[in-house]
mmCIF file of C-alpha atoms and ligand atoms in Angstrom:
data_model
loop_
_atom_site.group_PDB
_atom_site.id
_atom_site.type_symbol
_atom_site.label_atom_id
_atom_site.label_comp_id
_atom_site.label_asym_id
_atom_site.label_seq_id
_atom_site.Cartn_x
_atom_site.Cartn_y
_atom_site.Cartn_z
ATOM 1 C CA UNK A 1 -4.591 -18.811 6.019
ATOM 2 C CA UNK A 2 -6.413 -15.614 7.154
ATOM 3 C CA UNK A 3 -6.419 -13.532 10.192
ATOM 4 C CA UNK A 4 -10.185 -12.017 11.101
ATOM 5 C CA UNK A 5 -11.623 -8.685 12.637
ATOM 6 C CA UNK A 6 -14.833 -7.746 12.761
ATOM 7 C CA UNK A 7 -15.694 -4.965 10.142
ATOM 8 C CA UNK A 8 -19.020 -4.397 8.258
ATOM 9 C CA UNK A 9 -18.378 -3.855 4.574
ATOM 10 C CA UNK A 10 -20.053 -0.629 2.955
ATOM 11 C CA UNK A 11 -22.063 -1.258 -0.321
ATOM 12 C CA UNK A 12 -20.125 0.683 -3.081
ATOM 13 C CA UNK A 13 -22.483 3.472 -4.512
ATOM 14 C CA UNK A 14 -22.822 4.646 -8.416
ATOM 15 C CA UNK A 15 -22.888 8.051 -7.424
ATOM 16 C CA UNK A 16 -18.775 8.254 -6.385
ATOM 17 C CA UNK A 17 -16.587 10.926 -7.888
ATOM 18 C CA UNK A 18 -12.724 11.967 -7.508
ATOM 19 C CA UNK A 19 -11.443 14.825 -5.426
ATOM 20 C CA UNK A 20 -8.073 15.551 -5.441
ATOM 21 C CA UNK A 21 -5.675 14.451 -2.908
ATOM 22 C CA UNK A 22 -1.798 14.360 -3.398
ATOM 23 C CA UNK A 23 -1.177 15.697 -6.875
ATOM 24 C CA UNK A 24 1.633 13.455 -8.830
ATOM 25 C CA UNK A 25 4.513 16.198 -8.305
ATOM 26 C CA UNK A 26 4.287 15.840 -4.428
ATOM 27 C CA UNK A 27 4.506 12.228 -4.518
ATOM 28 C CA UNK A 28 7.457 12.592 -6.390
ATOM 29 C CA UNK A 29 8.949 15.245 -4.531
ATOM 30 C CA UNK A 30 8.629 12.641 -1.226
ATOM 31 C CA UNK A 31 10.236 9.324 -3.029
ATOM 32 C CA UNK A 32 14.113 10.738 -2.363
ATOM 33 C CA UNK A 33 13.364 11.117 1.198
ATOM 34 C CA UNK A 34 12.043 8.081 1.759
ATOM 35 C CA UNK A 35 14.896 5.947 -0.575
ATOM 36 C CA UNK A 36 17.272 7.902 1.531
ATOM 37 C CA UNK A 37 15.542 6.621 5.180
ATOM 38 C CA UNK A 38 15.297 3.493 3.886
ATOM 39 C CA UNK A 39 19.035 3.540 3.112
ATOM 40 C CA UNK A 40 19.875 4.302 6.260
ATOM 41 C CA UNK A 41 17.715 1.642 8.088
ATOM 42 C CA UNK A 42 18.736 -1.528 5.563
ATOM 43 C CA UNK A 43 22.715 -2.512 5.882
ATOM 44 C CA UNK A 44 24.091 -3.921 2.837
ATOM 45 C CA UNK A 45 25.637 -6.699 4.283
ATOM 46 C CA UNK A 46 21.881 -7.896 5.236
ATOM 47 C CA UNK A 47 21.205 -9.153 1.378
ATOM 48 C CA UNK A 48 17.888 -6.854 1.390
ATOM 49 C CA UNK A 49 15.431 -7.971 -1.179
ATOM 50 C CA UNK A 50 11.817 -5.719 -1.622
ATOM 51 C CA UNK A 51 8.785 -7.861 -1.854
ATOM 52 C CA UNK A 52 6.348 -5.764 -3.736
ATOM 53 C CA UNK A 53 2.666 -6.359 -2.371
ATOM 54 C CA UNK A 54 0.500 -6.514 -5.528
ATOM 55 C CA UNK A 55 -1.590 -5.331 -6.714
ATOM 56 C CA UNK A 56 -1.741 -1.787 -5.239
ATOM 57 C CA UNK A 57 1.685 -1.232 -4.654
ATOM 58 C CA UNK A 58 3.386 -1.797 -7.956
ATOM 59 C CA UNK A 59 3.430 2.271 -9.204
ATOM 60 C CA UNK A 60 4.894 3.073 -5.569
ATOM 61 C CA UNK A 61 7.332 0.426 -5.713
ATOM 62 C CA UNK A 62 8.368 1.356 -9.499
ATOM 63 C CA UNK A 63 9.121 4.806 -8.221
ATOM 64 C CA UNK A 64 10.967 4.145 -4.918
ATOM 65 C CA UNK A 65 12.773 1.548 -6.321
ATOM 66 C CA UNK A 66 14.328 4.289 -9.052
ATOM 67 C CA UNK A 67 15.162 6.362 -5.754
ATOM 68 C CA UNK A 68 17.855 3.844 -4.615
ATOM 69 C CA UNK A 69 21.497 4.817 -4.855
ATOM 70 C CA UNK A 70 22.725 2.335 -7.395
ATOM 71 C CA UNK A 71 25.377 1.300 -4.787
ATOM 72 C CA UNK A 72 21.999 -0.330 -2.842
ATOM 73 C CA UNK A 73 21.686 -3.493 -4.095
ATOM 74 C CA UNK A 74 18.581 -4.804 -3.519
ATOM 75 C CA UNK A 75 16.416 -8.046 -5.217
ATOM 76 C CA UNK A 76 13.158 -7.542 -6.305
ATOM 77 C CA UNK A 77 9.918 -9.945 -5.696
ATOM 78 C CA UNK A 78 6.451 -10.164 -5.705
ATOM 79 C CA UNK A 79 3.507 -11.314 -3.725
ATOM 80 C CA UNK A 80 -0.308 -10.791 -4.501
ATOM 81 C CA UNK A 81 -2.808 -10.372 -1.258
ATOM 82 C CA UNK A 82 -6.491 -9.123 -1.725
ATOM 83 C CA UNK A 83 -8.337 -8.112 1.663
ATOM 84 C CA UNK A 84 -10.651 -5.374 0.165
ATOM 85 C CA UNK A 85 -12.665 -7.496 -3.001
ATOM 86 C CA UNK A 86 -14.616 -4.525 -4.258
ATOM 87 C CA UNK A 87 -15.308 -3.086 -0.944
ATOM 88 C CA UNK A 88 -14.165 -0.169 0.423
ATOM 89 C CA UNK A 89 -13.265 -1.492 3.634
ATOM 90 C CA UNK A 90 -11.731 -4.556 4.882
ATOM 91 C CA UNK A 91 -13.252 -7.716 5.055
ATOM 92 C CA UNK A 92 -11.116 -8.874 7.945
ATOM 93 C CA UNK A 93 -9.965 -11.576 6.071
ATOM 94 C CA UNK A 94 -5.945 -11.823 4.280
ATOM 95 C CA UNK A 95 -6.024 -13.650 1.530
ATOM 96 C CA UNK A 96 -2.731 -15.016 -0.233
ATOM 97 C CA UNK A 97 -3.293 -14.622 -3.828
ATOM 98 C CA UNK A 98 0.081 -15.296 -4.617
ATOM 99 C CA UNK A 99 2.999 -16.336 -2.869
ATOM 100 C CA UNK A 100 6.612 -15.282 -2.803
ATOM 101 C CA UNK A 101 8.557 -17.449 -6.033
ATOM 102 C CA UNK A 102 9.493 -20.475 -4.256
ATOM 103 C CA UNK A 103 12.892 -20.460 -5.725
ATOM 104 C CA UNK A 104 13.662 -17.297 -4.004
ATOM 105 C CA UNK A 105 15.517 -18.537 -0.468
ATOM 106 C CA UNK A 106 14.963 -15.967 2.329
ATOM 107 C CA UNK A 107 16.371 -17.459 4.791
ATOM 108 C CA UNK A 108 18.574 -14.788 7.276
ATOM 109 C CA UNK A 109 17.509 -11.995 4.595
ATOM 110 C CA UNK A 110 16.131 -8.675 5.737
ATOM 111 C CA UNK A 111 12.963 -7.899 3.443
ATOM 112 C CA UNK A 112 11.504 -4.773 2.587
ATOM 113 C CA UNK A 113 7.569 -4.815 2.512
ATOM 114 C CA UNK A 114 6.728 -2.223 -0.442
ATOM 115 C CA UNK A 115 2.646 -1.504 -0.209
ATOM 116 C CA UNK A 116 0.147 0.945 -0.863
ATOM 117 C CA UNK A 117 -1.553 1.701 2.357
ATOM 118 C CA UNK A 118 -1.189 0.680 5.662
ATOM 119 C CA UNK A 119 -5.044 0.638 7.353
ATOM 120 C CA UNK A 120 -5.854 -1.782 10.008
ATOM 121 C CA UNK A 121 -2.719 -3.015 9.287
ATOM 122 C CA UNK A 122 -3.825 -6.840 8.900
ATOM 123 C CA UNK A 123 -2.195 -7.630 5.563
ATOM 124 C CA UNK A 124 1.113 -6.290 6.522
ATOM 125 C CA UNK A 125 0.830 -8.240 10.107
ATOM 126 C CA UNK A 126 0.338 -11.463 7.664
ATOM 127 C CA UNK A 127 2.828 -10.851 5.722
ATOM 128 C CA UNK A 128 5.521 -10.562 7.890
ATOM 129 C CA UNK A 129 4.192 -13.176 9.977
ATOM 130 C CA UNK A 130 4.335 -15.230 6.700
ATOM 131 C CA UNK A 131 8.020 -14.046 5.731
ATOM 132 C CA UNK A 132 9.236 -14.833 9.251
ATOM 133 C CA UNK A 133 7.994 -17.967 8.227
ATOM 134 C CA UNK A 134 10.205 -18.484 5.209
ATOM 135 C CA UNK A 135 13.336 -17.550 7.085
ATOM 136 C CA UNK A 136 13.367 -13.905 6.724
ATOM 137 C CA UNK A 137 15.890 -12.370 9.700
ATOM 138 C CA UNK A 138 14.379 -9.378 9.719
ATOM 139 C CA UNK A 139 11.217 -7.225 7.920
ATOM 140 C CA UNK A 140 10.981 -3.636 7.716
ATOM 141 C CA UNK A 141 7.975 -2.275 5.744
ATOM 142 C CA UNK A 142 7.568 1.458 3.781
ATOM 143 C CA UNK A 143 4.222 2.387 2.895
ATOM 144 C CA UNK A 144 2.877 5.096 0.685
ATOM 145 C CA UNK A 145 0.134 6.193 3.311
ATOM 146 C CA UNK A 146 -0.984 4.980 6.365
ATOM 147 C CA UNK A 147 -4.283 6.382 8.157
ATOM 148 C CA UNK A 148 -3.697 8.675 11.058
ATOM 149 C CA UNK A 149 -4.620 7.973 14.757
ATOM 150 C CA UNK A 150 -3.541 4.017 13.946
ATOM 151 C CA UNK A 151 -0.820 2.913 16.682
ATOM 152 C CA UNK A 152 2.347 3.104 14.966
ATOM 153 C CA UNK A 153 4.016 -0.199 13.728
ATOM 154 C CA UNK A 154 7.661 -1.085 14.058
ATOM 155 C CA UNK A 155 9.812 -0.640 11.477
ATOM 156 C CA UNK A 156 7.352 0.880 9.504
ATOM 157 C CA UNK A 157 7.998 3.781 6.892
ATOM 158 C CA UNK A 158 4.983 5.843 5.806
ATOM 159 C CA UNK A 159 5.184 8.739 3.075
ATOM 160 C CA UNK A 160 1.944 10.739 3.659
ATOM 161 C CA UNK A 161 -0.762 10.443 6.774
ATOM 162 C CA UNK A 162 -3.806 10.710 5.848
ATOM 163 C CA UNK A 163 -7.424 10.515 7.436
ATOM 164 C CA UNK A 164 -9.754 8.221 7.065
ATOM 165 C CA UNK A 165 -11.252 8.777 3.392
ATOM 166 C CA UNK A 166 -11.106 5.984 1.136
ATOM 167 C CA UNK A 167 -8.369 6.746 -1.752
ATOM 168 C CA UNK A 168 -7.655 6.020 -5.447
ATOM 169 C CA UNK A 169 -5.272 6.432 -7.855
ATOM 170 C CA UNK A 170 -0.952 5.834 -8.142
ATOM 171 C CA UNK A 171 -1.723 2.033 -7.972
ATOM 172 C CA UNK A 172 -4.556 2.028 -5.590
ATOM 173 C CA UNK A 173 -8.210 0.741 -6.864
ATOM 174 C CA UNK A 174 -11.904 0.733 -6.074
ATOM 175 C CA UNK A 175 -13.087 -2.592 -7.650
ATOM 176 C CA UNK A 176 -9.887 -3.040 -10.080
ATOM 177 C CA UNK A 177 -11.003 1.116 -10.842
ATOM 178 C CA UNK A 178 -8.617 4.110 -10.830
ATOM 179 C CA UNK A 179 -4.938 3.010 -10.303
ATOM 180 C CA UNK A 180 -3.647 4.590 -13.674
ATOM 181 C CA UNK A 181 -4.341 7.969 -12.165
ATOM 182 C CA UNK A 182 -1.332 9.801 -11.781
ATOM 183 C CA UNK A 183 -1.784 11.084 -8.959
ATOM 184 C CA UNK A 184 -4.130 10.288 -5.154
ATOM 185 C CA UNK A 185 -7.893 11.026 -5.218
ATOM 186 C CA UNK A 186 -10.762 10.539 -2.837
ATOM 187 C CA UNK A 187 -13.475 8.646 -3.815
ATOM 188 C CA UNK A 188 -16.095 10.752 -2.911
ATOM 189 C CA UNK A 189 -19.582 8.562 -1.945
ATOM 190 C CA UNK A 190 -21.812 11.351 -0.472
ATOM 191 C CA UNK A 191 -24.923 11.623 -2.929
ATOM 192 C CA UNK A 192 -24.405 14.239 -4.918
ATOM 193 C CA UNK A 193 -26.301 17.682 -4.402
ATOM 194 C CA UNK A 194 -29.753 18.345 -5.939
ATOM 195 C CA UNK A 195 -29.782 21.385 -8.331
ATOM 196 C CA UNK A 196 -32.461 23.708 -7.435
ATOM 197 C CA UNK A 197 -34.978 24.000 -9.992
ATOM 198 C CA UNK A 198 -35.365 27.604 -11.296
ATOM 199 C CA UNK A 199 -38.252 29.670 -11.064
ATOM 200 C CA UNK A 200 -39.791 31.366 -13.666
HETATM 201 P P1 LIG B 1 -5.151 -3.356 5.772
HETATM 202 O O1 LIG B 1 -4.890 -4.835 5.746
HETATM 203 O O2 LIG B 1 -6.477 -3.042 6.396
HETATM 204 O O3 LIG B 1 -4.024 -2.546 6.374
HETATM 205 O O4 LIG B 1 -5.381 -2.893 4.307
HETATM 206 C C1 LIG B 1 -4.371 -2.785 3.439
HETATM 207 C C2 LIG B 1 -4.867 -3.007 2.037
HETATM 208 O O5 LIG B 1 -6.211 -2.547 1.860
HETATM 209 C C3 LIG B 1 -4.043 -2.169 1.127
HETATM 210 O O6 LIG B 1 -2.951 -2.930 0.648
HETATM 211 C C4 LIG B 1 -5.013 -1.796 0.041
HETATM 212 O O7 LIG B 1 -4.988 -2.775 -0.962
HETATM 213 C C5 LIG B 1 -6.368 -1.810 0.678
HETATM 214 N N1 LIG B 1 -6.832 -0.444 1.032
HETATM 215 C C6 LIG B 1 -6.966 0.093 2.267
HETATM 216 N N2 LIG B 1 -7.417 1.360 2.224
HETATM 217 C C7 LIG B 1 -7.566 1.639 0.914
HETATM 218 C C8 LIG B 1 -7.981 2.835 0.206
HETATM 219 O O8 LIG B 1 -8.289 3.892 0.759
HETATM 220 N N3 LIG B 1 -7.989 2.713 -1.154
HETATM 221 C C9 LIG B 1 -7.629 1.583 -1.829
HETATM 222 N N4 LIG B 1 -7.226 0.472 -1.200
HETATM 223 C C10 LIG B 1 -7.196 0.492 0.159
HETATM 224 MG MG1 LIG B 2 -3.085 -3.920 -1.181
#
């Protein structure tokens, strides 16, 4: 199943390099916050169980997870969707690479969406139309970034705004590329400058 908007894919270029973003110690420094929020939002009583949106979101998840009180009880589970290929923008299309186990029963369960990046906002709109699907009650979402100047979505938790730049690094790839950096980079695609030659 896929929902569609137009966009025109950009050819990736050999010439990219990394400028720092977010540096790993911020990041850190914004996981209690958020685990806290989160805490707030999510009742107990609601059986909450965080479906981790692979691939991009697994460092984020690993570290917000650790945030939780131990008194929050929460399940953990997976799903795999792939929107980008080895683009760096969206094709428009959500593609289900891997659904929820089907042993898990989410029926009347509120689910928290763990994911990277929240930019048009398509794969998070399938996803929760998907879990609403399989009985979820209710779906909240927390996102490492989300791209500023995007209308805000509802129940949505974001840790850092950023612009429009395409990113890399704490779990987020270009073409499979870059997620084991520690910390956020920009994937810088401008050509890079010529050297002027030297007189002599
Ligand atoms: P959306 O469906 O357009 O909101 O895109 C969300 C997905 O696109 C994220 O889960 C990421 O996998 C991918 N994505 C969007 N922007 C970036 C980026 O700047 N770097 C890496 N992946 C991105
Ligand atoms: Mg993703």
């Amino acid at each position: 199943m896929a929902s569609s908007i137009k966009s025109k894919p950009r050819k990736p270029s050999p010439t990219s390099r990394l400028l720092p973003l977010i540096d790993a110690k911020k990041i850190a420094q914004r996981m209690p916050g958020l685990a806290r929020e989160i805490e707030r939002d999510i009742k107990l009583r609601e059986r909450p169980i965080a479906i981790v949106v692979l691939q991009g979101g697994f460092i984020f998840a690993a570290d917000l997870l650790r945030s939780f009180s131990p008194r929050f009880e929460i399940d953990v589970a997976f799903v795999r969707c792939e929107s980008y290929g080895t683009q760096t923008q969206s094709s428009g299309r959500v593609m289900l690479l891997q659904d929820i186990d089907p042993a898990i029963d989410l029926h009347g369960r509120t689910v928290l969406l763990i994911d990277d990046i929240l930019d048009t906002g398509l794969t998070l709109k399938f996803l929760t139309e998907h879990l609403h699907r399989r009985g979820a009650a209710r779906v909240h979402t927390c996102v490492l970034l989300c791209r500023s100047g995007r209308p805000a979505v509802p129940n949505t938790l974001c840790g850092f705004e950023i612009g429009s730049e395409f990113v890399v690094g704490y779990g987020l790839d270009y073409a499979g590329k870059y997620r084991h950096l520690p910390g956020l980079c920009v994937l810088d695609q401008s050509p890079p400058k010529r050297k002027r030659a030297v007189s002599r």
